[in-house]
Coordinates of C-alpha atoms and ligand atoms in Angstrom, one line a residue:
M24 CA 8.2 -15.2 -2.5
S25 CA 7.4 -17.1 -5.8
L26 CA 8.2 -14.0 -7.9
N27 CA 11.4 -12.1 -7.4
E28 CA 11.1 -8.4 -6.7
F29 CA 12.5 -7.4 -10.1
D30 CA 9.9 -9.5 -12.0
L31 CA 7.1 -8.3 -9.7
I32 CA 7.9 -4.7 -10.4
N33 CA 8.3 -5.2 -14.1
T34 CA 5.1 -7.3 -14.4
Y35 CA 2.7 -5.3 -12.3
F36 CA 4.1 -1.8 -11.8
K37 CA 6.3 -0.7 -14.7
R38 CA 4.6 1.2 -17.5
P39 CA 6.1 3.6 -20.1
A40 CA 6.2 7.1 -18.7
K41 CA 3.6 9.4 -20.4
H42 CA 4.4 12.8 -19.1
S43 CA 7.4 14.8 -20.4
S44 CA 8.1 15.9 -16.9
I45 CA 9.4 12.3 -16.2
I46 CA 13.1 12.1 -17.0
K47 CA 13.7 8.8 -15.2
S48 CA 11.0 6.5 -13.8
I49 CA 11.0 3.0 -12.4
G50 CA 14.3 1.1 -13.0
D51 CA 16.9 3.6 -11.9
D52 CA 17.9 4.4 -8.3
C53 CA 15.8 7.6 -8.2
A54 CA 13.0 9.0 -10.3
L55 CA 14.0 12.3 -12.0
L56 CA 11.2 14.8 -12.4
T57 CA 10.9 18.3 -13.7
V58 CA 8.7 20.7 -11.7
P59 CA 7.3 23.3 -14.2
E60 CA 8.7 26.8 -13.8
G61 CA 6.6 29.0 -11.5
Y62 CA 5.2 26.0 -9.6
Q63 CA 5.9 24.5 -6.2
L64 CA 6.1 20.8 -5.4
A65 CA 3.5 19.5 -3.0
V66 CA 4.3 16.1 -1.4
S67 CA 2.2 13.9 0.9
M68 CA 2.4 10.3 2.1
D69 CA -0.2 7.9 3.6
T70 CA 0.3 4.5 5.0
L71 CA -2.5 1.9 5.3
V72 CA -2.0 -1.2 7.5
S73 CA -4.2 -4.2 6.9
G74 CA -6.7 -4.8 9.7
R75 CA -6.2 -1.3 11.0
H76 CA -7.0 1.0 8.1
F77 CA -9.0 -1.4 6.0
P78 CA -10.6 -4.8 6.9
E79 CA -8.4 -7.8 6.3
E80 CA -10.9 -9.2 3.8
A81 CA -10.9 -6.1 1.6
L82 CA -10.3 -6.7 -2.1
P83 CA -6.9 -5.8 -3.5
G84 CA -8.3 -3.3 -6.0
E85 CA -10.3 -1.6 -3.2
I86 CA -7.2 -1.4 -1.0
A87 CA -5.2 0.2 -3.8
Q88 CA -7.8 2.7 -4.5
R89 CA -8.5 3.7 -0.9
A90 CA -4.8 4.2 -0.3
F91 CA -4.4 6.3 -3.4
C92 CA -7.6 8.3 -2.9
T93 CA -6.7 9.4 0.7
C94 CA -3.3 10.5 -0.6
L95 CA -4.7 12.4 -3.5
S96 CA -7.1 14.1 -1.1
D97 CA -4.2 15.7 0.6
L98 CA -3.1 17.3 -2.7
A99 CA -6.6 18.5 -3.2
S100 CA -6.7 20.2 0.2
M101 CA -3.6 22.2 -0.7
G102 CA -5.0 23.1 -4.1
A103 CA -2.3 21.0 -5.9
E104 CA -2.6 19.0 -9.1
P105 CA -1.5 15.4 -9.0
R106 CA 1.6 14.5 -11.1
W107 CA 3.6 11.6 -9.8
F108 CA 3.5 9.0 -7.1
T109 CA 5.7 6.3 -5.5
L110 CA 4.5 3.1 -3.9
G111 CA 5.9 1.3 -0.8
L112 CA 4.5 -2.2 -0.8
T113 CA 4.9 -4.7 2.0
L114 CA 3.4 -8.0 1.1
P115 CA 3.1 -11.3 3.1
A116 CA 3.6 -13.3 -0.1
S117 CA 3.7 -12.5 -3.8
D118 CA 0.3 -13.7 -4.9
K119 CA -0.1 -13.1 -8.6
G120 CA -3.9 -12.8 -8.6
W121 CA -3.7 -10.3 -5.7
L122 CA -1.0 -8.2 -7.4
A123 CA -2.8 -8.2 -10.7
A124 CA -6.0 -6.9 -9.1
F125 CA -4.1 -4.4 -6.9
S126 CA -2.2 -2.9 -9.8
E127 CA -5.4 -2.8 -12.0
G128 CA -7.2 -0.8 -9.3
L129 CA -4.2 1.4 -8.8
F130 CA -3.6 2.3 -12.5
E131 CA -7.3 2.9 -13.1
L132 CA -7.1 5.8 -10.6
A133 CA -3.6 6.8 -11.8
D134 CA -5.1 7.3 -15.3
E135 CA -8.2 9.0 -14.0
Y136 CA -6.1 11.6 -12.0
D137 CA -3.2 11.7 -14.5
C138 CA -0.8 10.8 -11.8
E139 CA 2.1 8.5 -12.8
L140 CA 3.9 5.8 -10.8
V141 CA 7.6 6.7 -10.9
G142 CA 9.1 4.4 -8.2
G143 CA 8.8 2.6 -4.9
D144 CA 10.0 -0.1 -2.7
T145 CA 8.9 -3.7 -2.2
T146 CA 9.4 -5.7 0.9
Q147 CA 8.0 -8.8 2.6
G148 CA 6.0 -8.5 5.8
P149 CA 2.4 -7.9 7.0
L150 CA 0.3 -6.2 4.3
T151 CA 1.0 -2.5 4.4
I152 CA 0.6 0.0 1.6
S153 CA 2.4 3.4 1.6
I154 CA 1.7 5.9 -1.2
Q155 CA 3.5 9.2 -1.6
V156 CA 2.0 11.6 -4.0
H157 CA 3.7 14.5 -5.6
G158 CA 1.7 17.4 -7.0
V159 CA 2.3 20.9 -8.4
V160 CA 0.7 24.2 -7.4
P161 CA 1.4 27.7 -8.8
A162 CA 4.0 29.2 -6.5
G163 CA 2.3 31.0 -3.6
A164 CA -1.2 29.8 -4.5
A165 CA -1.4 26.7 -2.2
L166 CA -4.3 26.6 0.2
T167 CA -3.0 26.3 3.7
R168 CA -4.6 25.8 7.1
N169 CA -3.4 29.0 8.6
A170 CA -5.0 31.5 6.2
A171 CA -8.6 31.6 7.5
T172 CA -9.6 35.2 8.2
V173 CA -12.3 36.7 10.4
G174 CA -15.4 37.3 8.1
D175 CA -14.7 34.3 5.9
K176 CA -17.6 31.9 5.2
V177 CA -16.9 28.2 5.8
Y178 CA -17.9 25.7 3.1
V179 CA -17.8 22.0 2.6
T180 CA -17.8 20.0 -0.6
G181 CA -20.3 17.1 -1.1
C182 CA -21.9 15.4 1.8
V183 CA -20.3 14.9 5.2
G184 CA -20.6 11.8 7.3
D185 CA -20.5 9.1 4.6
G186 CA -17.1 7.9 5.6
A187 CA -18.3 7.1 9.1
A188 CA -21.7 5.7 7.9
A189 CA -19.8 3.4 5.6
L190 CA -17.5 2.3 8.4
A191 CA -20.6 1.5 10.5
L192 CA -22.0 -0.5 7.6
L193 CA -18.8 -2.5 7.2
L194 CA -18.3 -3.1 10.9
K195 CA -21.7 -3.5 12.4
N196 CA -23.5 -5.8 9.9
I197 CA -26.2 -3.4 9.2
A198 CA -28.5 -4.2 6.3
V199 CA -29.8 -1.4 4.1
D200 CA -30.9 -1.5 0.4
T201 CA -28.4 -2.4 -2.3
E202 CA -28.2 1.1 -3.7
S203 CA -27.3 2.6 -0.4
T204 CA -24.8 -0.2 0.4
Q205 CA -23.1 0.3 -2.9
Y206 CA -23.0 4.1 -2.5
L207 CA -21.4 3.8 1.0
R208 CA -18.9 1.0 0.0
Q209 CA -17.8 3.3 -2.8
R210 CA -17.5 6.3 -0.4
F211 CA -15.3 4.1 1.8
Y212 CA -13.1 2.4 -0.8
R213 CA -13.1 5.1 -3.4
P214 CA -13.7 8.4 -1.7
E215 CA -13.5 11.0 -4.5
P216 CA -10.4 13.2 -4.0
Q217 CA -11.7 16.8 -4.6
I218 CA -9.0 17.7 -7.1
K219 CA -11.3 19.5 -9.5
A220 CA -13.2 21.3 -6.8
A221 CA -9.8 22.4 -5.4
E222 CA -8.7 23.8 -8.7
L223 CA -12.0 25.8 -9.0
L224 CA -11.9 27.2 -5.6
R225 CA -8.2 27.9 -5.3
P226 CA -8.4 31.5 -6.7
Y227 CA -11.0 32.4 -4.1
A228 CA -10.4 30.4 -0.9
N229 CA -8.2 31.4 2.0
A230 CA -7.8 28.2 3.9
A231 CA -8.7 24.5 3.1
I232 CA -8.4 21.1 4.7
D233 CA -9.6 17.7 3.7
I234 CA -12.0 16.0 6.2
S235 CA -10.2 12.9 7.3
D236 CA -10.5 13.0 11.1
G237 CA -14.1 14.4 11.3
L238 CA -15.4 17.8 10.4
V239 CA -15.0 19.3 13.9
A240 CA -11.5 18.0 14.4
D241 CA -10.4 19.1 11.0
L242 CA -11.9 22.6 11.4
Q243 CA -10.2 22.7 14.7
H244 CA -6.9 22.4 12.8
I245 CA -7.8 25.5 10.8
A246 CA -9.0 27.4 13.9
K247 CA -5.7 26.7 15.7
A248 CA -3.4 27.4 12.7
S249 CA -5.3 30.6 11.8
S250 CA -5.9 31.8 15.4
V251 CA -9.7 32.2 14.8
D252 CA -12.9 30.6 16.1
I253 CA -15.2 28.8 13.8
E254 CA -19.0 28.7 14.2
I255 CA -21.0 26.0 12.4
D256 CA -24.7 25.8 11.9
T257 CA -25.1 22.1 12.0
T258 CA -28.6 22.3 10.3
K259 CA -26.8 23.4 7.1
I260 CA -24.4 20.4 6.9
P261 CA -25.2 18.3 3.8
I262 CA -26.0 14.7 4.8
S263 CA -26.7 11.9 2.4
P264 CA -29.8 9.7 2.5
A265 CA -27.7 6.6 2.9
S266 CA -26.0 8.1 6.0
L267 CA -29.5 8.8 7.4
L268 CA -30.6 5.2 6.7
I269 CA -27.6 3.8 8.6
S270 CA -28.0 6.1 11.6
D271 CA -31.7 5.1 11.8
Q272 CA -30.5 1.6 12.7
L273 CA -28.2 2.7 15.4
S274 CA -29.6 3.7 18.8
D275 CA -26.5 5.7 19.9
T276 CA -25.4 7.6 16.8
S277 CA -27.1 10.1 14.5
A278 CA -26.1 11.1 11.0
L279 CA -25.0 14.4 12.4
D280 CA -22.6 12.5 14.7
F281 CA -21.2 10.8 11.6
A282 CA -20.7 14.2 10.0
L283 CA -19.2 16.0 13.0
V284 CA -16.9 13.4 14.5
G285 CA -16.8 10.6 12.1
G286 CA -14.0 11.2 9.6
D287 CA -12.9 9.5 6.5
D288 CA -15.0 11.7 4.2
Y289 CA -12.2 13.2 2.1
Q290 CA -14.4 16.1 1.2
L291 CA -12.9 19.6 1.5
A292 CA -13.7 22.2 4.1
F293 CA -12.6 25.7 2.9
T294 CA -13.1 29.3 3.9
V295 CA -13.9 32.2 1.5
P296 CA -13.6 35.9 2.1
K297 CA -16.7 38.1 1.6
K298 CA -15.2 39.6 -1.6
Y299 CA -15.3 36.2 -3.3
E300 CA -18.7 35.0 -2.0
D301 CA -20.4 35.7 -5.3
D302 CA -17.8 33.9 -7.3
I303 CA -18.2 30.7 -5.2
Q304 CA -22.0 31.0 -5.2
A305 CA -21.8 31.3 -9.1
L306 CA -19.8 28.1 -9.4
I307 CA -22.3 26.4 -7.1
A308 CA -25.3 27.7 -9.1
Q309 CA -23.6 26.5 -12.4
D310 CA -23.4 23.1 -10.8
V311 CA -19.6 22.9 -11.5
L312 CA -18.8 23.1 -7.7
K313 CA -20.8 21.0 -5.3
A314 CA -20.4 22.9 -2.0
T315 CA -22.5 24.3 0.9
A316 CA -21.9 27.2 3.3
I317 CA -22.1 25.8 6.8
G318 CA -20.6 28.5 9.0
D319 CA -18.4 31.5 9.7
I320 CA -14.9 32.4 10.8
V321 CA -15.2 34.7 13.8
K322 CA -12.7 36.5 16.1
S323 CA -11.3 34.1 18.7
K324 CA -12.9 34.6 22.1
T325 CA -10.1 33.2 24.1
A326 CA -6.4 32.3 23.7
Q327 CA -7.6 28.8 22.7
P328 CA -9.2 29.0 19.2
E329 CA -12.2 26.7 19.1
V330 CA -15.0 25.3 16.9
R331 CA -18.5 25.9 18.1
C332 CA -21.4 24.0 16.7
F333 CA -25.0 25.3 16.8
A334 CA -28.4 23.9 15.9
G335 CA -30.1 27.2 15.1
D336 CA -29.3 29.4 18.2
Q337 CA -28.6 26.5 20.5
L338 CA -24.9 25.6 21.2
L339 CA -24.2 21.9 21.1
D340 CA -22.1 20.1 23.5
L341 CA -19.9 17.6 21.6
S342 CA -17.5 16.7 24.5
A343 CA -19.0 13.2 24.9
K344 CA -18.8 12.3 21.2
K345 CA -16.4 9.6 20.1
G346 CA -13.8 10.5 17.5
Y347 CA -12.1 8.6 14.7
Q348 CA -12.4 4.8 14.9
H349 CA -9.9 2.3 13.5
F350 CA -10.7 -1.3 12.6
A351 CA -8.7 -2.6 15.5
S352 CA -9.3 -0.3 18.4
Ligands
ADP403 P1 17.2 0.0 -4.9 O1 17.7 -1.3 -4.4 O2 18.2 0.8 -5.8 O3 16.5 0.8 -3.9 P2 14.9 -1.4 -5.7 O4 15.4 -2.8 -6.1 O5 14.3 -1.2 -4.4 O6 16.1 -0.4 -6.0 O7 13.9 -0.9 -6.8 C1 14.3 -1.0 -8.2 C2 13.4 0.0 -8.9 O8 12.1 -0.4 -8.9 C3 13.5 1.4 -8.4 O9 13.4 2.3 -9.5 C4 12.3 1.5 -7.5 O10 11.8 2.9 -7.5 C5 11.3 0.7 -8.3 N1 10.3 0.0 -7.4 C6 10.5 -0.9 -6.4 N2 9.4 -1.3 -5.8 C7 8.4 -0.6 -6.4 C8 7.0 -0.6 -6.3 N3 6.3 -1.3 -5.4 N4 6.3 0.2 -7.2 C9 7.0 0.9 -8.1 N5 8.3 0.9 -8.3 C10 9.0 0.2 -7.5
MG404 MG1 14.9 0.0 -2.7

């Protein structure tokens, strides 16, 4: 490499620590961090491999932001607030222009979400980005997958299906208007981690998950962990106009398919007990929380908890639908 590892880290990744919780940051063998009293540490890691999780031609800033966003989304789904992150960077070469754009994209998000880079590792090899985020959540208040209860309403934040619609746009050479293209590109490279929504709904929700594998697959995780069935009214699922435009150009896929089995949305699905329905509805009415009720948690009919999707009264058969698609499949 033309830059040694030490110079690379100092030039592109070392910044003065801002938060008083950071006792030691980049430069020592470990970061030393203080978790505030009464809080628990929430930790999650994501690895993105070039050509598999993003196209090889993706811009460095886009790669940084996608990697970071998907990781922050895991914190959101637990109701945790971002604090610190570490970065594992495997690079084919140390290209200064690439590194500058990558770190710019990364720190833009770090500032936006108040999450500071406190360490990492740098190696040479095929382009791979690993990010580990560390967040804090009041002790005992984390939103887990196993807490959905019969009688809960199921909600989703935002629109569902944009991740898969964006992937179709990127992979299949579909032409739609500039505004829709930009909207979907943004959804793909910079999905919005639902950190603020999570903080708002945390006092009221029982269970939550972020939609990364597809709404049905992710709800299935809640169903299994909570030993309940989930019934969804698919006519209630919020779908964006851009997603509809893309599906209009595909003979074999509808916007509902994008939403149900697509994935990569990084919206939250969460469940709310009856006693808090009014609180959630009030947040939605005040426009501080963008969320839609799409179904119910019901008693499990069999030993195998399942997700059932309806269009009105009609039960849909999703068994033939394809699931999550990587770039190299
Ligand atoms: P060691 O050999 O002790 O593991 P390294 O030489 O790997 O240390 O890293 C030196 C310092 O730089 C450590 O504090 C490490 O956390 C940090 N660091 C290394 N790579 C990165 C990176 N890509 N981003 C942020 N910090 C990094
Ligand atoms: Mg090291």
